[in-house]
PDB file of C-alpha atoms in Angstrom:
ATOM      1  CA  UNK O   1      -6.231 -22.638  39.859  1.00 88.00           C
ATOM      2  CA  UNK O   2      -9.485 -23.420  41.351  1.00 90.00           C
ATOM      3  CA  UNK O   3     -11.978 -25.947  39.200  1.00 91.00           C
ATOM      4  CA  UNK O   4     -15.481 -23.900  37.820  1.00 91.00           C
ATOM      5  CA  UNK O   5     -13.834 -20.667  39.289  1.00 93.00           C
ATOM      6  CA  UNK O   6     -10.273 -19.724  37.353  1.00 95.00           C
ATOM      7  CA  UNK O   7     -10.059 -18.783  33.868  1.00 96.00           C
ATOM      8  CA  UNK O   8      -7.445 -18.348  31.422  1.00 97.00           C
ATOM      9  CA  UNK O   9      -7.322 -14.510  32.336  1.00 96.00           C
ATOM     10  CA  UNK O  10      -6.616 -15.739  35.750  1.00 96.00           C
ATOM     11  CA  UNK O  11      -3.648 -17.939  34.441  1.00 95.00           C
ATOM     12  CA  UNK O  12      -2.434 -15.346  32.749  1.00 96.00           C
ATOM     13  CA  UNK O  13      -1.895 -12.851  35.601  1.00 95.00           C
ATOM     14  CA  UNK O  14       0.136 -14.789  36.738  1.00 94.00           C
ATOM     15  CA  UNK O  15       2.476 -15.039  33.834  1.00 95.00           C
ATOM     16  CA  UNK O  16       2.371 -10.935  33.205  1.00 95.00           C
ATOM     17  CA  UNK O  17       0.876  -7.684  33.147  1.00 93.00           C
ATOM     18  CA  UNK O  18       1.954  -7.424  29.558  1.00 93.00           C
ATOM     19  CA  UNK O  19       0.485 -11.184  28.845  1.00 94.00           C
ATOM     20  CA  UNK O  20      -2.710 -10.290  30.138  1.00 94.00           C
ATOM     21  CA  UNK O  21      -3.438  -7.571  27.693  1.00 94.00           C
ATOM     22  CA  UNK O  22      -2.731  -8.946  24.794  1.00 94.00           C
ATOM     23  CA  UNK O  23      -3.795 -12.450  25.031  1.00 95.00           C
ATOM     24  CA  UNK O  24      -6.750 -12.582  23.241  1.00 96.00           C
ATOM     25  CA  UNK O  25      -8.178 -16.435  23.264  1.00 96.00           C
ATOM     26  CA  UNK O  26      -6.899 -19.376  25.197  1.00 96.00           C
ATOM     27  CA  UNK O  27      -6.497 -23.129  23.681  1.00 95.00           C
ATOM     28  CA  UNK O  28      -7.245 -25.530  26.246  1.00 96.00           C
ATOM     29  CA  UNK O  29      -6.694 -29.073  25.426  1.00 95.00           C
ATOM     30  CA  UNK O  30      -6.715 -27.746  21.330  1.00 92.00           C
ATOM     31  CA  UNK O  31     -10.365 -26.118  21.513  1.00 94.00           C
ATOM     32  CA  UNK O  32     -10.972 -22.339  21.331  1.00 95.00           C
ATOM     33  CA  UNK O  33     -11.890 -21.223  25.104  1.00 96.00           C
ATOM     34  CA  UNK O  34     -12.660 -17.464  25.832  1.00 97.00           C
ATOM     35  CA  UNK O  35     -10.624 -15.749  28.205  1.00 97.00           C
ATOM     36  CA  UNK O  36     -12.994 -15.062  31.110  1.00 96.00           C
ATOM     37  CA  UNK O  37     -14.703 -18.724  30.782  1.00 96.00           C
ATOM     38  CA  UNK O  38     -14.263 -20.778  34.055  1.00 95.00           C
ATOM     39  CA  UNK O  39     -11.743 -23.672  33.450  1.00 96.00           C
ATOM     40  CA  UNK O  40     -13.385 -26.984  34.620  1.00 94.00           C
ATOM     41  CA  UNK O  41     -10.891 -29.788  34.483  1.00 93.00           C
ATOM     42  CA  UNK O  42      -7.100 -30.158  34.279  1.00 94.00           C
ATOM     43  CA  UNK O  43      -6.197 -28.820  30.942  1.00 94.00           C
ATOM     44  CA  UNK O  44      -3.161 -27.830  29.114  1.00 95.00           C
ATOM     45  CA  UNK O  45      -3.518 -23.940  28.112  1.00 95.00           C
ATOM     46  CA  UNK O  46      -1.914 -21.789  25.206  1.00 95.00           C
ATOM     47  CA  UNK O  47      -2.861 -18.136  25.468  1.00 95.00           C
ATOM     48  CA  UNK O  48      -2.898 -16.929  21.695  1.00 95.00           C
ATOM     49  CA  UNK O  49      -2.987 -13.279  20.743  1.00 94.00           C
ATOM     50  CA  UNK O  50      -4.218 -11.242  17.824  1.00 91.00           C
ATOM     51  CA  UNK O  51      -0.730 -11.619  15.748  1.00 86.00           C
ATOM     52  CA  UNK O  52      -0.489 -16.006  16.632  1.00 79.00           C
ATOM     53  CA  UNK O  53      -0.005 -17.026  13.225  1.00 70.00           C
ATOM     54  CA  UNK O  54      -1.173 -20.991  13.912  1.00 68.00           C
ATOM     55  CA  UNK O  55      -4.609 -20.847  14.719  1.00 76.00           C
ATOM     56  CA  UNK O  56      -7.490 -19.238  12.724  1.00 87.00           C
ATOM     57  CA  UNK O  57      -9.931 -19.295  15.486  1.00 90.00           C
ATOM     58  CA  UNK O  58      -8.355 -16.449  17.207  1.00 93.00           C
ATOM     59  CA  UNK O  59      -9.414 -14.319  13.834  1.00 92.00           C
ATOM     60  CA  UNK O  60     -12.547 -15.321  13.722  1.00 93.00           C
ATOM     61  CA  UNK O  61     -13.059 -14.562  17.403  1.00 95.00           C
ATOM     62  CA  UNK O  62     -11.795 -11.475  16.490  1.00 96.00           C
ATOM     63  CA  UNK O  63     -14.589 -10.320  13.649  1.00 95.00           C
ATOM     64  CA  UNK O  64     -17.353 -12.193  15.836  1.00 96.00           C
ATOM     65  CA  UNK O  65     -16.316  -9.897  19.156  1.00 97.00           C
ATOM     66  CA  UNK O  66     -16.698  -6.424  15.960  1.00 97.00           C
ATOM     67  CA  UNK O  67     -19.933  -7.616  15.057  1.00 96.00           C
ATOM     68  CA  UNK O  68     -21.114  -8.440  18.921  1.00 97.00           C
ATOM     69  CA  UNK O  69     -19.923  -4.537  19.944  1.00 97.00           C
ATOM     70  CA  UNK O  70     -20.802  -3.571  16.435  1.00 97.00           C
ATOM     71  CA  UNK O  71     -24.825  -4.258  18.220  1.00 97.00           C
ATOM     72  CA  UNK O  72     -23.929  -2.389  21.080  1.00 97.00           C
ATOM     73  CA  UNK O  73     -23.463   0.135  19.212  1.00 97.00           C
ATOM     74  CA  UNK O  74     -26.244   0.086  16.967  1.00 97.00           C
ATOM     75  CA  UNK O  75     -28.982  -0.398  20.142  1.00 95.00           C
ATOM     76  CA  UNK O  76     -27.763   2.887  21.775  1.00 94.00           C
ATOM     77  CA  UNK O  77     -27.383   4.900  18.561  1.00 95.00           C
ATOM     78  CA  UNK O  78     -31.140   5.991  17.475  1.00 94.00           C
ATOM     79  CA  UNK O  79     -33.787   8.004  19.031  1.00 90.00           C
ATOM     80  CA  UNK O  80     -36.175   6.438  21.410  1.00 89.00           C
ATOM     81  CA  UNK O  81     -38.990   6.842  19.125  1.00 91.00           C
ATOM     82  CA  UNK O  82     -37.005   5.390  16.313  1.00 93.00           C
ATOM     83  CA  UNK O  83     -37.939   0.919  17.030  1.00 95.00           C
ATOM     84  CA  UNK O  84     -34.939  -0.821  17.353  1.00 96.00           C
ATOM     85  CA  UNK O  85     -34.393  -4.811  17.336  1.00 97.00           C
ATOM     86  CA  UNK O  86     -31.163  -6.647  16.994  1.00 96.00           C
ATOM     87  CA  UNK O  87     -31.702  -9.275  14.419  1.00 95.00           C
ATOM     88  CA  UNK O  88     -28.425 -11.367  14.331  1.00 93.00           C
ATOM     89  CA  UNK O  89     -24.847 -11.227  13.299  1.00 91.00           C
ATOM     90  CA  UNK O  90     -24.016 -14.534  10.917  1.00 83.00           C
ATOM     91  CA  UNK O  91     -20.824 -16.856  11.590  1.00 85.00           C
ATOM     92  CA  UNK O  92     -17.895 -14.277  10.762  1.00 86.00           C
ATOM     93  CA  UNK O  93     -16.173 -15.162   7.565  1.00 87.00           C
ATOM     94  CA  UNK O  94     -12.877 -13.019   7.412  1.00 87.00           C
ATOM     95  CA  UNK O  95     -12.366 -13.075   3.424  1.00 88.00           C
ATOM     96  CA  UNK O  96     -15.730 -11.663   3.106  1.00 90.00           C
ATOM     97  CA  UNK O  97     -14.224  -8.087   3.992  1.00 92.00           C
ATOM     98  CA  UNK O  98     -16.620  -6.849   6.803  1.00 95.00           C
ATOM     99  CA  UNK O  99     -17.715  -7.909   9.998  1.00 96.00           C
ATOM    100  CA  UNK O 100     -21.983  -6.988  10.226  1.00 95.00           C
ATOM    101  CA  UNK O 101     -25.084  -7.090  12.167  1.00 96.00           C
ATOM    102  CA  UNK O 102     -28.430  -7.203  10.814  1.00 95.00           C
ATOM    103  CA  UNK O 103     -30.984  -5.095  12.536  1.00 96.00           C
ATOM    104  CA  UNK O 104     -34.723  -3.884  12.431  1.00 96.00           C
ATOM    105  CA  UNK O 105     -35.232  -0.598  12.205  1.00 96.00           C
ATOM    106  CA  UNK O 106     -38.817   1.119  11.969  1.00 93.00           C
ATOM    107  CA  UNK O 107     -37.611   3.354   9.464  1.00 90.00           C
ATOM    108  CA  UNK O 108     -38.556   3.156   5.778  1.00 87.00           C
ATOM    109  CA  UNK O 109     -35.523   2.966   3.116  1.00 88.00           C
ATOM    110  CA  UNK O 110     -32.928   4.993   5.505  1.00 93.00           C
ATOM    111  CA  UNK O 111     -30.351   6.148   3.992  1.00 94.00           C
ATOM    112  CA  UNK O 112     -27.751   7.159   6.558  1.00 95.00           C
ATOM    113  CA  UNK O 113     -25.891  10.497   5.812  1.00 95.00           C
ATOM    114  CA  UNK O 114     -22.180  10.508   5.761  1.00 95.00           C
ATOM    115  CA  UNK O 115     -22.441  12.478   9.230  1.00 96.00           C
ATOM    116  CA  UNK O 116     -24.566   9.933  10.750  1.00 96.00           C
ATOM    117  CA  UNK O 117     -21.984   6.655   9.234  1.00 96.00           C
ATOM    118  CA  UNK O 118     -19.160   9.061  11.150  1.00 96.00           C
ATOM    119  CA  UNK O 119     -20.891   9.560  14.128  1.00 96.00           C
ATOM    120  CA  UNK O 120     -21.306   5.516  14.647  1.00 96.00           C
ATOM    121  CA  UNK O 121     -18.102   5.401  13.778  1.00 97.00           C
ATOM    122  CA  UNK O 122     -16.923   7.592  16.611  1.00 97.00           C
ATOM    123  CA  UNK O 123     -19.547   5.701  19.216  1.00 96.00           C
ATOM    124  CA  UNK O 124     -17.943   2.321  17.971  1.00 97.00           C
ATOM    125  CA  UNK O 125     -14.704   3.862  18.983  1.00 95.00           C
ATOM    126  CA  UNK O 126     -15.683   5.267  22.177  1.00 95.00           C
ATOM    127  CA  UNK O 127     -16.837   2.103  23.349  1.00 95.00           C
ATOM    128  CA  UNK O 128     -14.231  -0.068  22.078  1.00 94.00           C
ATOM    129  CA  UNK O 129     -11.393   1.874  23.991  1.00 93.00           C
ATOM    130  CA  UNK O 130     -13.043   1.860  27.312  1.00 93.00           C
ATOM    131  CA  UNK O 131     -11.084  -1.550  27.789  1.00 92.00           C
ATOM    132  CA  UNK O 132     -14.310  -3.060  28.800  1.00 96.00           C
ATOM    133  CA  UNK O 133     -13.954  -7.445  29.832  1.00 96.00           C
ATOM    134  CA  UNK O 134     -16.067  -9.332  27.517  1.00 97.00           C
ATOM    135  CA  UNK O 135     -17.763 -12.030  29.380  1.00 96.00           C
ATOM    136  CA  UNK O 136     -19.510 -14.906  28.707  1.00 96.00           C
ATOM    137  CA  UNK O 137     -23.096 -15.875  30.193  1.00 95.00           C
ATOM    138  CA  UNK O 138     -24.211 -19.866  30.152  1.00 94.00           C
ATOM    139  CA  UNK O 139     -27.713 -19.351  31.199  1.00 96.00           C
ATOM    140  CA  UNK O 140     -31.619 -21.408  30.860  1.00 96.00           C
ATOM    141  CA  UNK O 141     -34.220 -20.740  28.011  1.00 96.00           C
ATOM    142  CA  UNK O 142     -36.620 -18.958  30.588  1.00 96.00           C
ATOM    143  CA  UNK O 143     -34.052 -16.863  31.809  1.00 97.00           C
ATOM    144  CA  UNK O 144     -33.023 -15.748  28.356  1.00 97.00           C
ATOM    145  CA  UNK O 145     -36.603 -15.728  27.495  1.00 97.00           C
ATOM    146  CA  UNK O 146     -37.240 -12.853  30.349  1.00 97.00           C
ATOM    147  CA  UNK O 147     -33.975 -10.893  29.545  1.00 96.00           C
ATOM    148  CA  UNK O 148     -35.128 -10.297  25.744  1.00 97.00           C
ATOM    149  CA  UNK O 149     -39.006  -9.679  26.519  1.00 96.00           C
ATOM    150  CA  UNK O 150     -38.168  -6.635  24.534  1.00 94.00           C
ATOM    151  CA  UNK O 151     -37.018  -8.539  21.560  1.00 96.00           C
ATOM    152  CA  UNK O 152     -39.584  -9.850  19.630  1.00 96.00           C
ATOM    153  CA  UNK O 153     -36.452 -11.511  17.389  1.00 95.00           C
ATOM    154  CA  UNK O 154     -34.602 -12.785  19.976  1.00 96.00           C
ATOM    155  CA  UNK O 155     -37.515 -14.363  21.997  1.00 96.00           C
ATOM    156  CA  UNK O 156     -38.164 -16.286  18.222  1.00 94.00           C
ATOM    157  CA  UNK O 157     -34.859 -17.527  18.369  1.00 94.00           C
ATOM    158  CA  UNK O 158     -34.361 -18.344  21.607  1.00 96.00           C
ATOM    159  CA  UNK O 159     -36.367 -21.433  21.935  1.00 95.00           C
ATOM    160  CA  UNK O 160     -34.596 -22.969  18.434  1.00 93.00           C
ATOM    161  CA  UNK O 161     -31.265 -22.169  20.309  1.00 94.00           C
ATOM    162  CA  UNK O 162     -31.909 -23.769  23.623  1.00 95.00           C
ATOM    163  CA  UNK O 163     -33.184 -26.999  21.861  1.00 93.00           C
ATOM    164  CA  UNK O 164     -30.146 -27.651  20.129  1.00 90.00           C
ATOM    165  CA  UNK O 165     -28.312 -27.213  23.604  1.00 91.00           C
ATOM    166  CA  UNK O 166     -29.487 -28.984  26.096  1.00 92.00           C
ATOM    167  CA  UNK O 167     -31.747 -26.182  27.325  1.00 92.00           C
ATOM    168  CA  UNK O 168     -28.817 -24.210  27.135  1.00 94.00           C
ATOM    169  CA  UNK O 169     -27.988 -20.480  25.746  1.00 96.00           C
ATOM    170  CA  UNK O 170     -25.262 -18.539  25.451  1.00 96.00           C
ATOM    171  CA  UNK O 171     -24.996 -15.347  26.308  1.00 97.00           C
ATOM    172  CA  UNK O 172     -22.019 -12.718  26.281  1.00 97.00           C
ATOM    173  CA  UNK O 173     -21.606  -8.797  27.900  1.00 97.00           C
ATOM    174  CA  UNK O 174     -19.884  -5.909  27.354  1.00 97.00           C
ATOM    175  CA  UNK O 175     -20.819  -3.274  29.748  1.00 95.00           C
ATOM    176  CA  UNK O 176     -24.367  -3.303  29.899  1.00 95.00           C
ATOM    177  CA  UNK O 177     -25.219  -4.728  26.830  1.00 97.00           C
ATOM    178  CA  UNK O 178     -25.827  -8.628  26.463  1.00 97.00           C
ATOM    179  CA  UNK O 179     -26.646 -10.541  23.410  1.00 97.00           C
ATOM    180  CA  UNK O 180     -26.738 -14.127  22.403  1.00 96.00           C
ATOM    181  CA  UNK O 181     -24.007 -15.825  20.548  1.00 95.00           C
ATOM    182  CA  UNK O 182     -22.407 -19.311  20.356  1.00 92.00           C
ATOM    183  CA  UNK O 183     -18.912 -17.521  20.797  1.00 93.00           C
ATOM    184  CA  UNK O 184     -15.755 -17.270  21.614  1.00 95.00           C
ATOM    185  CA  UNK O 185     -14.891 -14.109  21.910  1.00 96.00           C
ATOM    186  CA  UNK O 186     -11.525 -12.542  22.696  1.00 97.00           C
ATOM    187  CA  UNK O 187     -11.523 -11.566  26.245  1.00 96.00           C
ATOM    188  CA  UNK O 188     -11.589  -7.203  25.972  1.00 96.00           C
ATOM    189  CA  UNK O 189     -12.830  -4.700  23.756  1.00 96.00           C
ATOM    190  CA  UNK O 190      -9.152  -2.334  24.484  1.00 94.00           C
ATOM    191  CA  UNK O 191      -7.767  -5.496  21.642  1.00 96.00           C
ATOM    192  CA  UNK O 192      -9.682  -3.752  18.727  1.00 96.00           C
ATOM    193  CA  UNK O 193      -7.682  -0.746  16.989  1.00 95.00           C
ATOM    194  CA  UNK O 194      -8.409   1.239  14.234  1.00 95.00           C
ATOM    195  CA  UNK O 195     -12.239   0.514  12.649  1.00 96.00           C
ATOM    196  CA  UNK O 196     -15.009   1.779  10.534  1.00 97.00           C
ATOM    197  CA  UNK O 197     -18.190   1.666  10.230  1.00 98.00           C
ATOM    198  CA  UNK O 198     -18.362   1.424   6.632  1.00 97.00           C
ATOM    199  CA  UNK O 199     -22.041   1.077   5.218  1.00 97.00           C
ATOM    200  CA  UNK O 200     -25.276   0.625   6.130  1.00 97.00           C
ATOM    201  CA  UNK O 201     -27.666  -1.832   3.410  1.00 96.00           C
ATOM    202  CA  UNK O 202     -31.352  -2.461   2.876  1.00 94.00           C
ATOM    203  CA  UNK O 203     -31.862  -6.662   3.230  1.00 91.00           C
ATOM    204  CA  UNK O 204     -33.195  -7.263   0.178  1.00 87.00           C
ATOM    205  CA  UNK O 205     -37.094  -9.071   0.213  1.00 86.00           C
ATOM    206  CA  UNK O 206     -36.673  -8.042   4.217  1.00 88.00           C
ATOM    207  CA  UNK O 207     -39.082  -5.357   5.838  1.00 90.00           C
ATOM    208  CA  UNK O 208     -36.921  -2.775   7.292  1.00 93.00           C
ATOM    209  CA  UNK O 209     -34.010  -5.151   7.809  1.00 95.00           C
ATOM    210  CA  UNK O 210     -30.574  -3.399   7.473  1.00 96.00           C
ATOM    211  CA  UNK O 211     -27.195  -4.431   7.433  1.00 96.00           C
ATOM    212  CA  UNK O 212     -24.642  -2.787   9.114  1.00 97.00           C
ATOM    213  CA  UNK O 213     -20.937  -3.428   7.673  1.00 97.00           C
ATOM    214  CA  UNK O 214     -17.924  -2.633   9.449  1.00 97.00           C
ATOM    215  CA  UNK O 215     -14.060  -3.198   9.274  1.00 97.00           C
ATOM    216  CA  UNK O 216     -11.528  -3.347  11.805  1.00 97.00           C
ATOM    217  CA  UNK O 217      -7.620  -3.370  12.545  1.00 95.00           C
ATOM    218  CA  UNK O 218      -6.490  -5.748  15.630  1.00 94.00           C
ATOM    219  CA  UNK O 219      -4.592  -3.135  18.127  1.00 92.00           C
ATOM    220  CA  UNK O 220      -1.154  -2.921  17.389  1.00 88.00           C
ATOM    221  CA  UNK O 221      -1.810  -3.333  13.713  1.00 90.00           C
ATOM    222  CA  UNK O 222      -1.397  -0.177  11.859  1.00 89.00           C
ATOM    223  CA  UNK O 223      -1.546   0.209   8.172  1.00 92.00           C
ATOM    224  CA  UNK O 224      -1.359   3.733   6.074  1.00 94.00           C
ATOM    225  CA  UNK O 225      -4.175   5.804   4.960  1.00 94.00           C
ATOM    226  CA  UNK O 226      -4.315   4.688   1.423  1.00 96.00           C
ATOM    227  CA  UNK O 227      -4.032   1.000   2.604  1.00 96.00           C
ATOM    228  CA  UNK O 228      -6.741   1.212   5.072  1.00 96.00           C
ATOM    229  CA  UNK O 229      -8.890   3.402   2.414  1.00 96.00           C
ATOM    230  CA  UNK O 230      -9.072  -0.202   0.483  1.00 96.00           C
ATOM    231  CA  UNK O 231      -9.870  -1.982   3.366  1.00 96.00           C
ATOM    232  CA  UNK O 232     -12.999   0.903   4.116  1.00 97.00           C
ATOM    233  CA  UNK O 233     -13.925   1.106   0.283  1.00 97.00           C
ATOM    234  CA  UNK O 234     -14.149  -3.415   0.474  1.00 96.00           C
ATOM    235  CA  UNK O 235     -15.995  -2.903   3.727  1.00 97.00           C
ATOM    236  CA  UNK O 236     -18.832  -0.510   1.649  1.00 97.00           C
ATOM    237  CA  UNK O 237     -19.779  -4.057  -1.100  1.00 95.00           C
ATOM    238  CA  UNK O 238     -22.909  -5.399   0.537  1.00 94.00           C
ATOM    239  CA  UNK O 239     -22.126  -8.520   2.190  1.00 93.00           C
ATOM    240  CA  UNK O 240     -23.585 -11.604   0.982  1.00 88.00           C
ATOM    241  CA  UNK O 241     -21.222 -13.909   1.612  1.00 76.00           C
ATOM    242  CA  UNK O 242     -22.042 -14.007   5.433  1.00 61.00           C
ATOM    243  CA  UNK O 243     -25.483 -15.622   4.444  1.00 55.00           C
ATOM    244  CA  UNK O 244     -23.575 -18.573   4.271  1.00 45.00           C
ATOM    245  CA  UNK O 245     -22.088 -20.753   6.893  1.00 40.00           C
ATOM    246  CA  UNK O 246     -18.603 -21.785   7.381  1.00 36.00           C
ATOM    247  CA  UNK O 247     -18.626 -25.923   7.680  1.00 36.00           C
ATOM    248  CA  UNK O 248     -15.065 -25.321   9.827  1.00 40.00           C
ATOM    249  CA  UNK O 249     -14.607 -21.763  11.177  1.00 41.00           C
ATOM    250  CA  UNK O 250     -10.511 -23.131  10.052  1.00 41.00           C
ATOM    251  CA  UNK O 251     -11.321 -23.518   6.482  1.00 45.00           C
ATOM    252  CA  UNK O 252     -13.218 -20.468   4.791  1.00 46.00           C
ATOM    253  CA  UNK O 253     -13.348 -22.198   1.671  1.00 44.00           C
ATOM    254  CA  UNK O 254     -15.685 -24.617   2.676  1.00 41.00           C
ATOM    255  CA  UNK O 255     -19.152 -23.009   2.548  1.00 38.00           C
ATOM    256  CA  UNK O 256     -23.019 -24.620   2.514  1.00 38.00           C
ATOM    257  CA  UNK O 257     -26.077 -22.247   1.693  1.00 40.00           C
ATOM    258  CA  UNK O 258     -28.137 -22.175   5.078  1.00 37.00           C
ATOM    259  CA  UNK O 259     -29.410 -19.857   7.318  1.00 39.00           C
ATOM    260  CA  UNK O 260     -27.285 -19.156  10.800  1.00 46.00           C
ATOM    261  CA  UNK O 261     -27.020 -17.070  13.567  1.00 52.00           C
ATOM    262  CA  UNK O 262     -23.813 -16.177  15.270  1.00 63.00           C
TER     263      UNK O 262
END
């Protein structure tokens, strides 16, 4: 492997075709590590995939990669005269029964028909099984800056983010579609399998601030109509708990009332 050029994909070609797809998130040296992320020192890696019963961080790369396509989505889905601005998705909590994205919308208490929730739905699908990479972006504050000009949100938060990193933000792509998150992700969007987009919210106190709720089956996972009908019917309850954040992404018990950003 070659230093700031390899990546845990890479290694993983070289074990199998069959590894390949289904590894989901690396471990190197014990820490989360995406699967498309250069490697940049000798390391001992451990490719884990969506059914790897030891770690929990290969979940919660999971619901943060729904929410992340989950915007995709959501920025392609309205009319251009219809305003459109990707707020954030919160740290992913699992137990909380739906992976979201909050979002402005210029629309005035919207109430999306069931036709509308199906046709996300389908677009979520569509994009999901074009077994698209999921990469990851280490870029400056004025670059990130000049990439969300059109984001009046994103430019906000951009200058709180790059503080607390050395300059630093994070950036990941699907396709053409790039938004900011602290990550990881699992490395392609073929790994998701059966979803919904469940529900749509008004943000309470919040002008024009919806929440979009979602759930979603790991591929390879199947469960029965009735089964999954539970799963879609949880999925519906307006998330709250995600206004919380996790003190260890391991331990979803542990929660401390604050505002985050995913």
């Amino acid at each position: 492997m070659n230093k700031h050029i390899s990546t845990p994909s890479d290694c993983a070609k070289h074990i199998s075709e069959g590894v390949t797809k289904v590894s989901a998130l690396a471990l190197v040296n014990g820490m989360p590590w995406d699967m498309h992320k250069p490697l940049t020192s000798d390391c001992e890696i451990k490719l884990l995939n969506l059914l790897s019963p030891e770690n929990k961080a290969v979940n919660t790369a999971f619901w943060r990669t729904c929410s992340f396509i989950l915007g995709s989505v959501i920025d392609s889905a309205f009319k251009s005269d219809v305003k459109v601005h990707l707020h954030s998705f919160p740290v992913p909590i699992i137990k909380s029964g739906s992976f979201i994205y909050d979002v402005y919308l210029e629309l005035d208490d919207w109430k999306p028909t069931n036709q509308e929730m199906r046709a996300l739905s389908a677009q979520y699908i569509k994009l999901s099984s074009k077994d698209l990479n999921i990469e990851r972006i280490e870029t400056t504050e004025s670059v990130a800056l000049d990439m969300f000009l059109d984001n009046p949100i994103k430019s906000e938060q951009i200058p709180d983010i790059a503080k607390n990193n050395n300059n630093k933000v994070t950036l990941y792509r699907i396709g053409d579609h790039i938004d900011i998150s602290k990550g990881p992700m699992v490395g392609n969007s073929s790994l998701i399998g059966r979803c919904t987009i469940a529900a749509v919210h008004k943000v309470p106190d919040k002008e024009n601030l919806y929440r979009f709720q979602g759930v979603a089956l790991p591929k390879g996972v199947f469960l029965n109509q009735y089964a999954f009908g539970i799963l879609e019917n949880r999925a519906k309850i307006l998330n709250t708990t995600t206004w919380s954040f996790v003190l260890d992404e391991n331990n979803e018990d542990s929660y401390v009332e604050v505002s985050a950003t995913n």
